[in-house]
Short mmCIF file of C-alpha atoms and ligand atoms in Angstrom, two decimals:
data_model
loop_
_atom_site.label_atom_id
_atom_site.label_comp_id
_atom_site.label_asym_id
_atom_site.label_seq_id
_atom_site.Cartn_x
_atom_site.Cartn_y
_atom_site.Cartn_z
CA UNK A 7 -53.20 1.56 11.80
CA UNK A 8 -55.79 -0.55 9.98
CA UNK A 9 -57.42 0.46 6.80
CA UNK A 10 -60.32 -0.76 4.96
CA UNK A 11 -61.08 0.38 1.44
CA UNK A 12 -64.87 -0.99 1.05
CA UNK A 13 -67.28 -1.77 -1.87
CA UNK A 14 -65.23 -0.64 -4.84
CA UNK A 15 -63.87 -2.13 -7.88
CA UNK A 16 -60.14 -2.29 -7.64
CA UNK A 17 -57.51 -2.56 -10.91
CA UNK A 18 -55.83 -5.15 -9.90
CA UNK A 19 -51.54 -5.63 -10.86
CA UNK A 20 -52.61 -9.14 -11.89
CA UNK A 21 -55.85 -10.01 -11.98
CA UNK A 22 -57.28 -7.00 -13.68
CA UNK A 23 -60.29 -5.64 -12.55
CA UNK A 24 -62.18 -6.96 -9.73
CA UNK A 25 -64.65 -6.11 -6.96
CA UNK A 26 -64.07 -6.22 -3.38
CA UNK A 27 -61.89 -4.59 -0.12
CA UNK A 28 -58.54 -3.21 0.43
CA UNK A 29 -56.75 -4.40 3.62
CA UNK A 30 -54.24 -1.78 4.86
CA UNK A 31 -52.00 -2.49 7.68
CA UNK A 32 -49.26 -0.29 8.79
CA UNK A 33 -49.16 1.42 5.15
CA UNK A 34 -48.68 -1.74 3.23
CA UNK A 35 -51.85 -3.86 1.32
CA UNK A 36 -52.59 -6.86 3.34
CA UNK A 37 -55.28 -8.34 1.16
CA UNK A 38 -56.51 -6.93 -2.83
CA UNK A 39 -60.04 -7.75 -3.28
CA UNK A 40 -59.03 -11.70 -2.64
CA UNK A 41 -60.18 -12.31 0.94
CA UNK A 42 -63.26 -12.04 2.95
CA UNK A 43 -63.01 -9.34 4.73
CA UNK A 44 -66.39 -8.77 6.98
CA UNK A 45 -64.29 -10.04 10.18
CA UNK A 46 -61.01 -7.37 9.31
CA UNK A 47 -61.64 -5.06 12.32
CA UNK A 48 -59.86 -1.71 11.06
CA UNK A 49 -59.34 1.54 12.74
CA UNK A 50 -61.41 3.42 9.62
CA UNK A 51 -63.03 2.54 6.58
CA UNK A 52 -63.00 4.44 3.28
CA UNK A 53 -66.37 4.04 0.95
CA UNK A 54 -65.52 3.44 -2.50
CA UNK A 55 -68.96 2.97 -4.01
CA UNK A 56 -69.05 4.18 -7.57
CA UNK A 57 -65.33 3.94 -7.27
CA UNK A 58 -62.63 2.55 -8.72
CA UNK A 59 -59.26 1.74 -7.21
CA UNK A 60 -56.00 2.34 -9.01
CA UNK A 61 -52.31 2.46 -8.08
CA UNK A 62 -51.39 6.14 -7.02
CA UNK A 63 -50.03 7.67 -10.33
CA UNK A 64 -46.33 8.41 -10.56
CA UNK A 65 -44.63 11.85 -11.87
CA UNK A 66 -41.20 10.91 -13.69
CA UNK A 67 -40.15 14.71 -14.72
CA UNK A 68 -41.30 18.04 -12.73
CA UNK A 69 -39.89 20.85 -11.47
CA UNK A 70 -42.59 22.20 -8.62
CA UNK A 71 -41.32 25.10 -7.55
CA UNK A 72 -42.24 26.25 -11.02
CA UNK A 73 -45.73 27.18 -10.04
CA UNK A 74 -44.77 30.80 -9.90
CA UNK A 75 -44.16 30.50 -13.87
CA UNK A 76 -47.24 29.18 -14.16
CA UNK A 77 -49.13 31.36 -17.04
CA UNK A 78 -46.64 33.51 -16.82
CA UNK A 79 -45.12 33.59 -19.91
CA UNK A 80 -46.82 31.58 -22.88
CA UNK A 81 -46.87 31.03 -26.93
CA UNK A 82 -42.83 31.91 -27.13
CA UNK A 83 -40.01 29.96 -28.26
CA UNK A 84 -37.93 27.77 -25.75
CA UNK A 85 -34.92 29.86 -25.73
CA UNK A 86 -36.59 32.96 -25.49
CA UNK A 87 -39.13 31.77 -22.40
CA UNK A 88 -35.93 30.60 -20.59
CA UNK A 89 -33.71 33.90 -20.90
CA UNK A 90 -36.38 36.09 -21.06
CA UNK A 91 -38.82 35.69 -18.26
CA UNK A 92 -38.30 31.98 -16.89
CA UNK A 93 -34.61 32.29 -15.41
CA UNK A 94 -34.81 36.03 -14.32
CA UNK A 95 -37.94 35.24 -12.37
CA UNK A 96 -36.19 32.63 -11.20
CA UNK A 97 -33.18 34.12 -10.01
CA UNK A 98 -35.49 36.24 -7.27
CA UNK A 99 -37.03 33.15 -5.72
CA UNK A 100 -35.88 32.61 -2.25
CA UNK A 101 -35.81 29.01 -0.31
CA UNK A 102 -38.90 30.02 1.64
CA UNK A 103 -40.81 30.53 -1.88
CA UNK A 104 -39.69 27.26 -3.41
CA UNK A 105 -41.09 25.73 0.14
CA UNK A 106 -44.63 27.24 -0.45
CA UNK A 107 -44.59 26.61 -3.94
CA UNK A 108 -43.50 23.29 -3.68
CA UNK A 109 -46.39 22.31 -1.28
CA UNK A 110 -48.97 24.65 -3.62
CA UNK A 111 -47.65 21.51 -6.24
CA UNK A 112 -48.13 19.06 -4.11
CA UNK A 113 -51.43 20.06 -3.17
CA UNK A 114 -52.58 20.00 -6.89
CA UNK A 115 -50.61 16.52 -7.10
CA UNK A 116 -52.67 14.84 -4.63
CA UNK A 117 -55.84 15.93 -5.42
CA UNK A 118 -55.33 15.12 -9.29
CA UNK A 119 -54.01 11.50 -8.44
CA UNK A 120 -50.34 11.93 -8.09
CA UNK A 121 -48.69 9.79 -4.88
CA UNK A 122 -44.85 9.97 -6.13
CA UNK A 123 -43.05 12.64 -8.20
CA UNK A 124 -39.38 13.38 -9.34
CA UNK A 125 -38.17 16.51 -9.18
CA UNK A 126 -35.53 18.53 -10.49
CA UNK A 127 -35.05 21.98 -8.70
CA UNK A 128 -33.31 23.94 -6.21
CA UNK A 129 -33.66 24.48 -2.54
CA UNK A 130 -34.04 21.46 -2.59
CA UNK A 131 -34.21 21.08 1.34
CA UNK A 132 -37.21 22.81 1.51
CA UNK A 133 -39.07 20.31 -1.35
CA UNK A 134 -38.12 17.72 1.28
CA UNK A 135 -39.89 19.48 4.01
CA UNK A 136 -42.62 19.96 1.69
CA UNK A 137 -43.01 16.57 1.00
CA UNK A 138 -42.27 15.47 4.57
CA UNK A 139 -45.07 17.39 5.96
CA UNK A 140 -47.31 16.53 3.23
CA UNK A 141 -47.17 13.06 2.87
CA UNK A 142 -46.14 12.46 -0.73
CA UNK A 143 -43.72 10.11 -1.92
CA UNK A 144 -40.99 11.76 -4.02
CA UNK A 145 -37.53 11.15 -5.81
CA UNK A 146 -35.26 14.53 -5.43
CA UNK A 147 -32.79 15.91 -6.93
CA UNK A 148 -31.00 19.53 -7.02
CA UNK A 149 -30.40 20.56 -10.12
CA UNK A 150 -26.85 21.41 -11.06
CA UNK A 151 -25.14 23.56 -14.02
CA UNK A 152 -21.74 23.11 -14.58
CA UNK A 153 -21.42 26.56 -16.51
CA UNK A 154 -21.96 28.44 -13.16
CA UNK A 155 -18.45 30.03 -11.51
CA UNK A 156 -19.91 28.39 -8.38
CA UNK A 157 -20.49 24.76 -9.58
CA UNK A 158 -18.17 22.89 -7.27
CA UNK A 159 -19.84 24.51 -4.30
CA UNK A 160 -23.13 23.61 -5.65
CA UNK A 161 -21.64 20.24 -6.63
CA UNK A 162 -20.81 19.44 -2.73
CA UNK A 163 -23.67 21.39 -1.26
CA UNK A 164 -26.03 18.81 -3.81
CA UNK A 165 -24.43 15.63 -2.67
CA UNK A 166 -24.56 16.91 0.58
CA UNK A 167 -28.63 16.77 -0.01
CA UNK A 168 -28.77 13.98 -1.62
CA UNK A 169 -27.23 12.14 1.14
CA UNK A 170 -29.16 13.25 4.09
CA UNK A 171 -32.37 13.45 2.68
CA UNK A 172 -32.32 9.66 0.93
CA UNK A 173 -34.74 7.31 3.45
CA UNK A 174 -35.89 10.39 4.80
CA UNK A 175 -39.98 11.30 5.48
CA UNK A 176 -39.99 7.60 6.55
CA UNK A 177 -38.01 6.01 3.36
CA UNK A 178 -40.93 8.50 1.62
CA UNK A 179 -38.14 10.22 -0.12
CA UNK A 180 -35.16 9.00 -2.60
CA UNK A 181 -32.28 10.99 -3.90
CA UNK A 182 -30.67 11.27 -7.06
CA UNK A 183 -27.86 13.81 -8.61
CA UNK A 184 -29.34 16.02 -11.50
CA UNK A 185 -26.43 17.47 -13.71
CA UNK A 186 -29.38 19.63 -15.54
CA UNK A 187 -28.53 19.00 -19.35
CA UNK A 188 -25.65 18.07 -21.79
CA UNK A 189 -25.44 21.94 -22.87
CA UNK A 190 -25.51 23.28 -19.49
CA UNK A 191 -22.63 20.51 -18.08
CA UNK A 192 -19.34 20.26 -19.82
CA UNK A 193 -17.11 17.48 -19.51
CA UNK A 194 -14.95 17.88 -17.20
CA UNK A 195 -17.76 18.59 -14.62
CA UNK A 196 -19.72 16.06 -15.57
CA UNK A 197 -17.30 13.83 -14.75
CA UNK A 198 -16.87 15.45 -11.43
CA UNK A 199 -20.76 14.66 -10.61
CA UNK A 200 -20.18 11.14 -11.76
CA UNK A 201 -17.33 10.54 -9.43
CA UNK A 202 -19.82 11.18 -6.38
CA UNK A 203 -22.65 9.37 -7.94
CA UNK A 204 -20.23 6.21 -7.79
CA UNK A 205 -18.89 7.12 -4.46
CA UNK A 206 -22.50 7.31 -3.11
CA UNK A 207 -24.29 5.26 -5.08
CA UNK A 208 -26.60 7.95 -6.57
CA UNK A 209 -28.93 7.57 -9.32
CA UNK A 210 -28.78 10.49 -12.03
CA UNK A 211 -31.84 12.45 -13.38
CA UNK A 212 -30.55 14.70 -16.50
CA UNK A 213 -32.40 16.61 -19.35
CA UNK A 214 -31.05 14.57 -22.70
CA UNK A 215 -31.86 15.30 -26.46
CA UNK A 216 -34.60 17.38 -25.68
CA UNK A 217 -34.73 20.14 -28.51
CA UNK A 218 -33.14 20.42 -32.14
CA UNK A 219 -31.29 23.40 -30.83
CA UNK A 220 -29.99 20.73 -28.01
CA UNK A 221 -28.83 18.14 -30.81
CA UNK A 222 -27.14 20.62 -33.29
CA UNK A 223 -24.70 22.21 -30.54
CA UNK A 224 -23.65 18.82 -28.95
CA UNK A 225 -22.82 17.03 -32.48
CA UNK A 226 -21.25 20.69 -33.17
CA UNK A 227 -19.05 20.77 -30.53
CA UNK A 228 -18.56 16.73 -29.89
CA UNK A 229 -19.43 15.08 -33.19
CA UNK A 230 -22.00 13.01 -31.49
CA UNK A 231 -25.64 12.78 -30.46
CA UNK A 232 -26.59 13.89 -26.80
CA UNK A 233 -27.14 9.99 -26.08
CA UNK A 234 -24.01 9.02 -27.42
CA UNK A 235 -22.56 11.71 -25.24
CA UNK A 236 -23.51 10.89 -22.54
CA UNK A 237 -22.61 7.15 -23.26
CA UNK A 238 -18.97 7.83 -23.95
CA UNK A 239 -18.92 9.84 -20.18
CA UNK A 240 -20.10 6.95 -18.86
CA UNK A 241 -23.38 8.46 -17.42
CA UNK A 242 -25.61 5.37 -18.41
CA UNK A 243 -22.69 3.18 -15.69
CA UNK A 244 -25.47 4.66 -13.04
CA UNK A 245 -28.95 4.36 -12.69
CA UNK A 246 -30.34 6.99 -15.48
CA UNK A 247 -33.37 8.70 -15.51
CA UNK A 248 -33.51 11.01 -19.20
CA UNK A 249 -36.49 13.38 -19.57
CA UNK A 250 -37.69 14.05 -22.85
CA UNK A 251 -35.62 11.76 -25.96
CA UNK A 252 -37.48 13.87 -27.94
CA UNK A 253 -34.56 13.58 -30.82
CA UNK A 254 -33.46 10.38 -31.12
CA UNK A 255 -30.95 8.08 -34.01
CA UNK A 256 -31.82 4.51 -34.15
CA UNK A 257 -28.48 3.64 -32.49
CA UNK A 258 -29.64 5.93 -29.61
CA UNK A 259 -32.58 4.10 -28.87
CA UNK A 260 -30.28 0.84 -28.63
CA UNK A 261 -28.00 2.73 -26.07
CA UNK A 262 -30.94 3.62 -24.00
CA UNK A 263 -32.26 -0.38 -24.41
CA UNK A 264 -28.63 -1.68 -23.73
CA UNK A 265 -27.74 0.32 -20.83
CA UNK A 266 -31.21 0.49 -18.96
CA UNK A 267 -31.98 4.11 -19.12
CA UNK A 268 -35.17 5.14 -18.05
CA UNK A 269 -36.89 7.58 -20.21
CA UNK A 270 -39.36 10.30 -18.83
CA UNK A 271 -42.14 11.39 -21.52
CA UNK A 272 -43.17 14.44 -20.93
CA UNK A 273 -45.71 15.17 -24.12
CA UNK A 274 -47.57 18.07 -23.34
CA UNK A 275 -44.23 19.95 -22.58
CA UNK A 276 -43.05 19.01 -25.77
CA UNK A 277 -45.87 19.86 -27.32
CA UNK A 278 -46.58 23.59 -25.72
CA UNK A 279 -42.51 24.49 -26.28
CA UNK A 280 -42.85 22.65 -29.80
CA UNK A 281 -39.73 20.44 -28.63
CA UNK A 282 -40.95 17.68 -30.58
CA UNK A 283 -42.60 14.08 -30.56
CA UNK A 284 -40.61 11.38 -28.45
CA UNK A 285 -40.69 8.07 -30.66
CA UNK A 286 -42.48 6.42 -27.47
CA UNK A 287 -43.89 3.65 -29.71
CA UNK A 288 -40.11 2.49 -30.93
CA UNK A 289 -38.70 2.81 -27.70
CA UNK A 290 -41.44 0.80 -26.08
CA UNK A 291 -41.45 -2.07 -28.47
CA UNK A 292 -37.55 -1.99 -28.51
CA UNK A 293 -37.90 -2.43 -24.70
CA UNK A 294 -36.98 0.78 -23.57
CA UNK A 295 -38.86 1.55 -20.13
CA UNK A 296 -40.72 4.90 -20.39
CA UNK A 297 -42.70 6.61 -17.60
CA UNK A 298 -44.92 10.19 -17.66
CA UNK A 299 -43.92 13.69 -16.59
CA UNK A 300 -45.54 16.68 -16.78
CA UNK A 301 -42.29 18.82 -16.65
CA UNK A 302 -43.11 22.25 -14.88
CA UNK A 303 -45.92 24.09 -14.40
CA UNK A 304 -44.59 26.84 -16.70
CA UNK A 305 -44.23 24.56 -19.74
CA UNK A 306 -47.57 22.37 -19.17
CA UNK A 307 -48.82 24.41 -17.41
CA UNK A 308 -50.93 21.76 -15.16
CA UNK A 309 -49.77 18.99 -12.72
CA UNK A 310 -52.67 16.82 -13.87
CA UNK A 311 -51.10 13.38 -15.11
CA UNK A 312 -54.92 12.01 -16.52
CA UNK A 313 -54.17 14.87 -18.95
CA UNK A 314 -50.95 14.05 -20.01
CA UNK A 315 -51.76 10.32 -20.03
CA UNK A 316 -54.46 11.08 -22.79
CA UNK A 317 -52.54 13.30 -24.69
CA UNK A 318 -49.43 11.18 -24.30
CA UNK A 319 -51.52 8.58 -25.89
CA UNK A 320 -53.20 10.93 -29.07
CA UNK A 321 -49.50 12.24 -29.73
CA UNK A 322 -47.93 8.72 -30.50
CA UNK A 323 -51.70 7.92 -32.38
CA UNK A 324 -51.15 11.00 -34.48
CA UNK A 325 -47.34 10.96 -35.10
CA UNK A 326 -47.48 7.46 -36.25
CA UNK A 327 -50.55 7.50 -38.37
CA UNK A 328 -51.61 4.69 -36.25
CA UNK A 329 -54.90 4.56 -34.02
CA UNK A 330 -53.53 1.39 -32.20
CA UNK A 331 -49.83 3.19 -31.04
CA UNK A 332 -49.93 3.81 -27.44
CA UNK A 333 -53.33 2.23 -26.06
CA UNK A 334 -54.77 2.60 -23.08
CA UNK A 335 -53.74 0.04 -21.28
CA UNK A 336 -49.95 0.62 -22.43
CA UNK A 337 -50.31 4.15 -21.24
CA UNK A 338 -51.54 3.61 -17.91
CA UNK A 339 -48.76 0.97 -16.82
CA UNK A 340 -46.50 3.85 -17.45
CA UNK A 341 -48.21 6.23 -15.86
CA UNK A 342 -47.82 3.78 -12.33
CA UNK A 343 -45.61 0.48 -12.90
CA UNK A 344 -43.42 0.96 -15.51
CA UNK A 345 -42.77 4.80 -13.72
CA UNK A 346 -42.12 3.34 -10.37
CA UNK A 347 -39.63 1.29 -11.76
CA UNK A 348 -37.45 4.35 -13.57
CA UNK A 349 -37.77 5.62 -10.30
CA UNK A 350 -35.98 2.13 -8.65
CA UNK A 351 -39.61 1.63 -6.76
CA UNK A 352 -40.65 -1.20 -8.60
CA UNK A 353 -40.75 -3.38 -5.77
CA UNK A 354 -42.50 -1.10 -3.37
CA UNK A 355 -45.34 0.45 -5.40
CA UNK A 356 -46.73 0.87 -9.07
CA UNK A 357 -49.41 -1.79 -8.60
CA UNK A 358 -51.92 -3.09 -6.44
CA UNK A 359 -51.42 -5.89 -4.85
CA UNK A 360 -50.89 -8.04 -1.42
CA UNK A 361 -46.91 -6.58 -0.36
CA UNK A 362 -47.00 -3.28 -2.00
CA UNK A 363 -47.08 -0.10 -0.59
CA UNK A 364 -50.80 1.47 -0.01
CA UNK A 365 -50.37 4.41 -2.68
CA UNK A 366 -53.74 4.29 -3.92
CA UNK A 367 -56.22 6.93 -5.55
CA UNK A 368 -59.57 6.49 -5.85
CA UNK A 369 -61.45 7.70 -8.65
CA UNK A 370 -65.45 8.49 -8.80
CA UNK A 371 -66.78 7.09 -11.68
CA UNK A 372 -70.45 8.66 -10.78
CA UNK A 373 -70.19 11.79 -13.40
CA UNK A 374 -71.61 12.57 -16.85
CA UNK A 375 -68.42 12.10 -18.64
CA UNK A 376 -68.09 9.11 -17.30
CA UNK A 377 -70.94 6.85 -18.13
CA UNK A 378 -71.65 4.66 -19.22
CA UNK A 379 -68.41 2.14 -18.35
CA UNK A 380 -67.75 -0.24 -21.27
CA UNK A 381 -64.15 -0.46 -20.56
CA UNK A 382 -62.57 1.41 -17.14
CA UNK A 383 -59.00 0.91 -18.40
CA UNK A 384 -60.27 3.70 -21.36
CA UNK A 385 -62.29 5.57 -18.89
CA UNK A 386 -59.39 6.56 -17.31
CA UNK A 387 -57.14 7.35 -19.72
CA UNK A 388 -59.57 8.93 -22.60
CA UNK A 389 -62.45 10.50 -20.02
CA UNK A 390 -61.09 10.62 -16.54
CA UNK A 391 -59.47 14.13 -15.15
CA UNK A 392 -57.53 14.35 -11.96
CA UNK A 393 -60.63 16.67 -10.56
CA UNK A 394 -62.30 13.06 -10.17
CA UNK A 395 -60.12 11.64 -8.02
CA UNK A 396 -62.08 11.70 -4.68
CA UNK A 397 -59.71 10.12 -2.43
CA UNK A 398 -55.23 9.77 -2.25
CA UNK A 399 -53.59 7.78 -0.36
CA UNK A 400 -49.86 7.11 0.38
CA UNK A 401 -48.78 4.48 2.35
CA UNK A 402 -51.74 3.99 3.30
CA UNK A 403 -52.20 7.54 4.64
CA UNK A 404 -55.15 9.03 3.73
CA UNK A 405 -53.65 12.91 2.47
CA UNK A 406 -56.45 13.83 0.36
CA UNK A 407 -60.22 12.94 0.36
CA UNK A 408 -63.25 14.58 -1.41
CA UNK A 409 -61.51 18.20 -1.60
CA UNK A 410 -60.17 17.99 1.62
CA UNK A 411 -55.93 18.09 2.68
CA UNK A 412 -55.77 16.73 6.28
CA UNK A 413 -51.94 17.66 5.53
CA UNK A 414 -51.79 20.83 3.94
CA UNK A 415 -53.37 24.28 5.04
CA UNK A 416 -54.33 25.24 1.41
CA UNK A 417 -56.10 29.14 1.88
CA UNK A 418 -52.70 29.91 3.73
CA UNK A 419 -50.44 28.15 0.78
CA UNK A 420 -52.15 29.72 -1.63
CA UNK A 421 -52.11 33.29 0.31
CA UNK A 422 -48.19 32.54 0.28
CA UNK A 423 -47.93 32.02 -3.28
CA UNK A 424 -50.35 34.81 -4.20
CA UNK A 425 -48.38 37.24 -2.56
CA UNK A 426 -45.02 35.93 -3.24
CA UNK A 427 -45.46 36.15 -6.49
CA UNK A 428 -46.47 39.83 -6.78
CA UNK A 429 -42.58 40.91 -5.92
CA UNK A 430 -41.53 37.87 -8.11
CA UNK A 431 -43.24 39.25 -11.08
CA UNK A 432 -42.78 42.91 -10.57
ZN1 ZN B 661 -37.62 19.58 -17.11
#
């Protein structure tokens, strides 16, 4: 299959912003706006006039099956959101639910600029038929809580997952083990869930230092900060992704620089459960790589990463009394190359160039709020919303284009969900 992307401006990994055509062969970019391509014969051509080509925008921290807690329950305290509405709701959904919801997610993913998310959830099987059918890129993991009776069940039936589903959808999907949080994983299971991330070479996606409540019980019962925690376990020996480092000592900054620990920021989460402000500034310019998540759609409650790239962006401005923290330029490398490589997909996408993977979005820049164009980089992260995007693609499939979903029935998703979600409410 060959792909022309015609007559746009493309953001270039290297060369910034340019004009001229995308060459796509066999999912992969053959040529970035540095060729002549009038004699490429492809198989279909995509007009970007009035567009501009980015890298497909990568989701470090979500948990899409959450769409049924969408709106749900707002304006409450963390701990009383959880126990109160989020995890009894939860305990009705079936693994037929989380598949619908899942590709209700992915739908509003794609058409918002997301090409690769990582999620934390259960049923996990059925997110990877979601994703399969759909045409996403994703990194999955199932999450696991070490207070349950049935952990060690859950343990094997995760690894289990992991190891079936990693290449699968085409090498599309990546695996990692998710022991949820520090308070919800004691010791001695922990450990248990590192001994099969060794044995199968698993990266692991946890919760860490997320809320004040979170901090006060593990120095309570360990004498130590969540990081330092999860240092001594030896956690950070793997591949770590940590959403949120919300709460964070200035030794626990240089244990997440030291040991390579990927952070996911996940502002407007923080924000809505008043978690807190990550120090994304000091981790940043202590070289500490940080991508974007939106977390759930109960605790955002949108998928749209435009919106948490801007407000990602104002948070750090406003916490550190400083209009030049977190620029626009800073924010949208971790919103697609500095994400992709949390994710271990730094070689394969995050940019656009000649070798990488064709996960590209196109954005319209014909609309009010966005003219005129002094700078694009700004555009997109201070004016742009996902409902711009007019065309996704992911490896160089084209799975959503002007409000189309070649991949996705969306009136009979959305029936699902409706529906389901009148006995998961009740
Ligand atoms: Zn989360």
């Amino acid at each position: 299959m060959r792909l022309k992307i015609k007559n746009g401006k493309i953001m270039h990994q290297e060369k910034g912003i340019i004009a001229g055509d995308i060459l796509i062969e066999n999912g992969v970019i053959v040529s970035c706006g540095d060729e002549d391509s009038r004699d490429y014969s492809a198989d279909r051509e995509l007009e970007a006039e009035n567009c501009l080509a980015l890298p497909g925008l990568v989701n470090c921290h979500t948990h899409a099956g959450m769409v049924y807690t969408r709106g749900y329950a707002d304006d409450l305290p963390l701990m009383t959101w959880l126990e109160d509405y989020i995890w009894p709701l939860e305990a009705k959904l079936t693994p037929e639910d989380i598949y619908w919801g899942s590709l209700l997610a992915i739908a509003e993913m794609i058409s918002s600029g997301t090409t690769t998310f990582a999620d934390m959830y259960f049923a996990m099987d059925q997110v990877g038929k979601a994703v399969q059918e759909s045409g996403i890129r994703a990194v999955l993991s199932w999450g696991l809580v070490g207070l349950q009776p049935e952990a060690e069940q859950q343990l094997d039936k995760t690894v289990e997952f992991a190891r079936n589903w990693q290449g699968a959808a085409q090498g599309r999907i990546r695996t990692m083990l998710a022991p949820h949080a520090p308070y919800t994983c004691p010791p001695p299971f922990m450990k248990k869930v590192l001994a099969q991330a060794e044995k199968h070479e698993l990266p692991v996606h946890i919760h860490l230092a997320e809320t004040r409540d979170e901090i006060e019980q593990i120095q309570g019962e360990f004498g130590k900060t969540p990081v330092r925690w999860a240092l001594d376990l030896g956690i950070f020996e793997h591949k770590t992704l940590a959403a949120h480092c919300v709460h964070l000592e200035e030794e626990d900054i240089e244990i997440l620089r030291e040991n390579q620990v990927g952070v996911a920021y996940n502002p407007q989460s923080n924000m809505k459960l008043a978690s807190g402000i990550a120090p994304v500034s000091r981790l940043l310019g202590q070289g500490v790589q940080v991508g974007l998540g939106t977390d759930g759609p109960g605790s955002n409650n949108s998928l749209d990463l435009f919106s948490e790239m801007k407000a990602g962006s104002l948070l750090q401005k406003v916490s550190g009394s400083n209009a030049q923290d977190l620029p626009a330029g800073t924010v949208l490398d971790m919103g697609t190359r500095m994400g992709a490589g949390i994710l271990g997909l730094e070689s394969e996408i995050g940019g656009l160039q000649k070798g990488k993977k064709a996960d590209i979005i196109l954005l319209n820049l014909d609309s009010p709020h966005l003219t005129p164009v002094f700078d694009p980089t700004a555009h997109v992260i201070y004016s742009a919303r996902g409902s711009d995007v007019q065309t996704t693609l992911v490896d160089g499939q084209v799975i959503y284009d002007r409000g189309e979903f070649p991949t996705i029935d969306l009136e009979k998703v959305k029936w699902e969900v409706r529906k389901r979600t009148e006995r998961l409410a009740r």
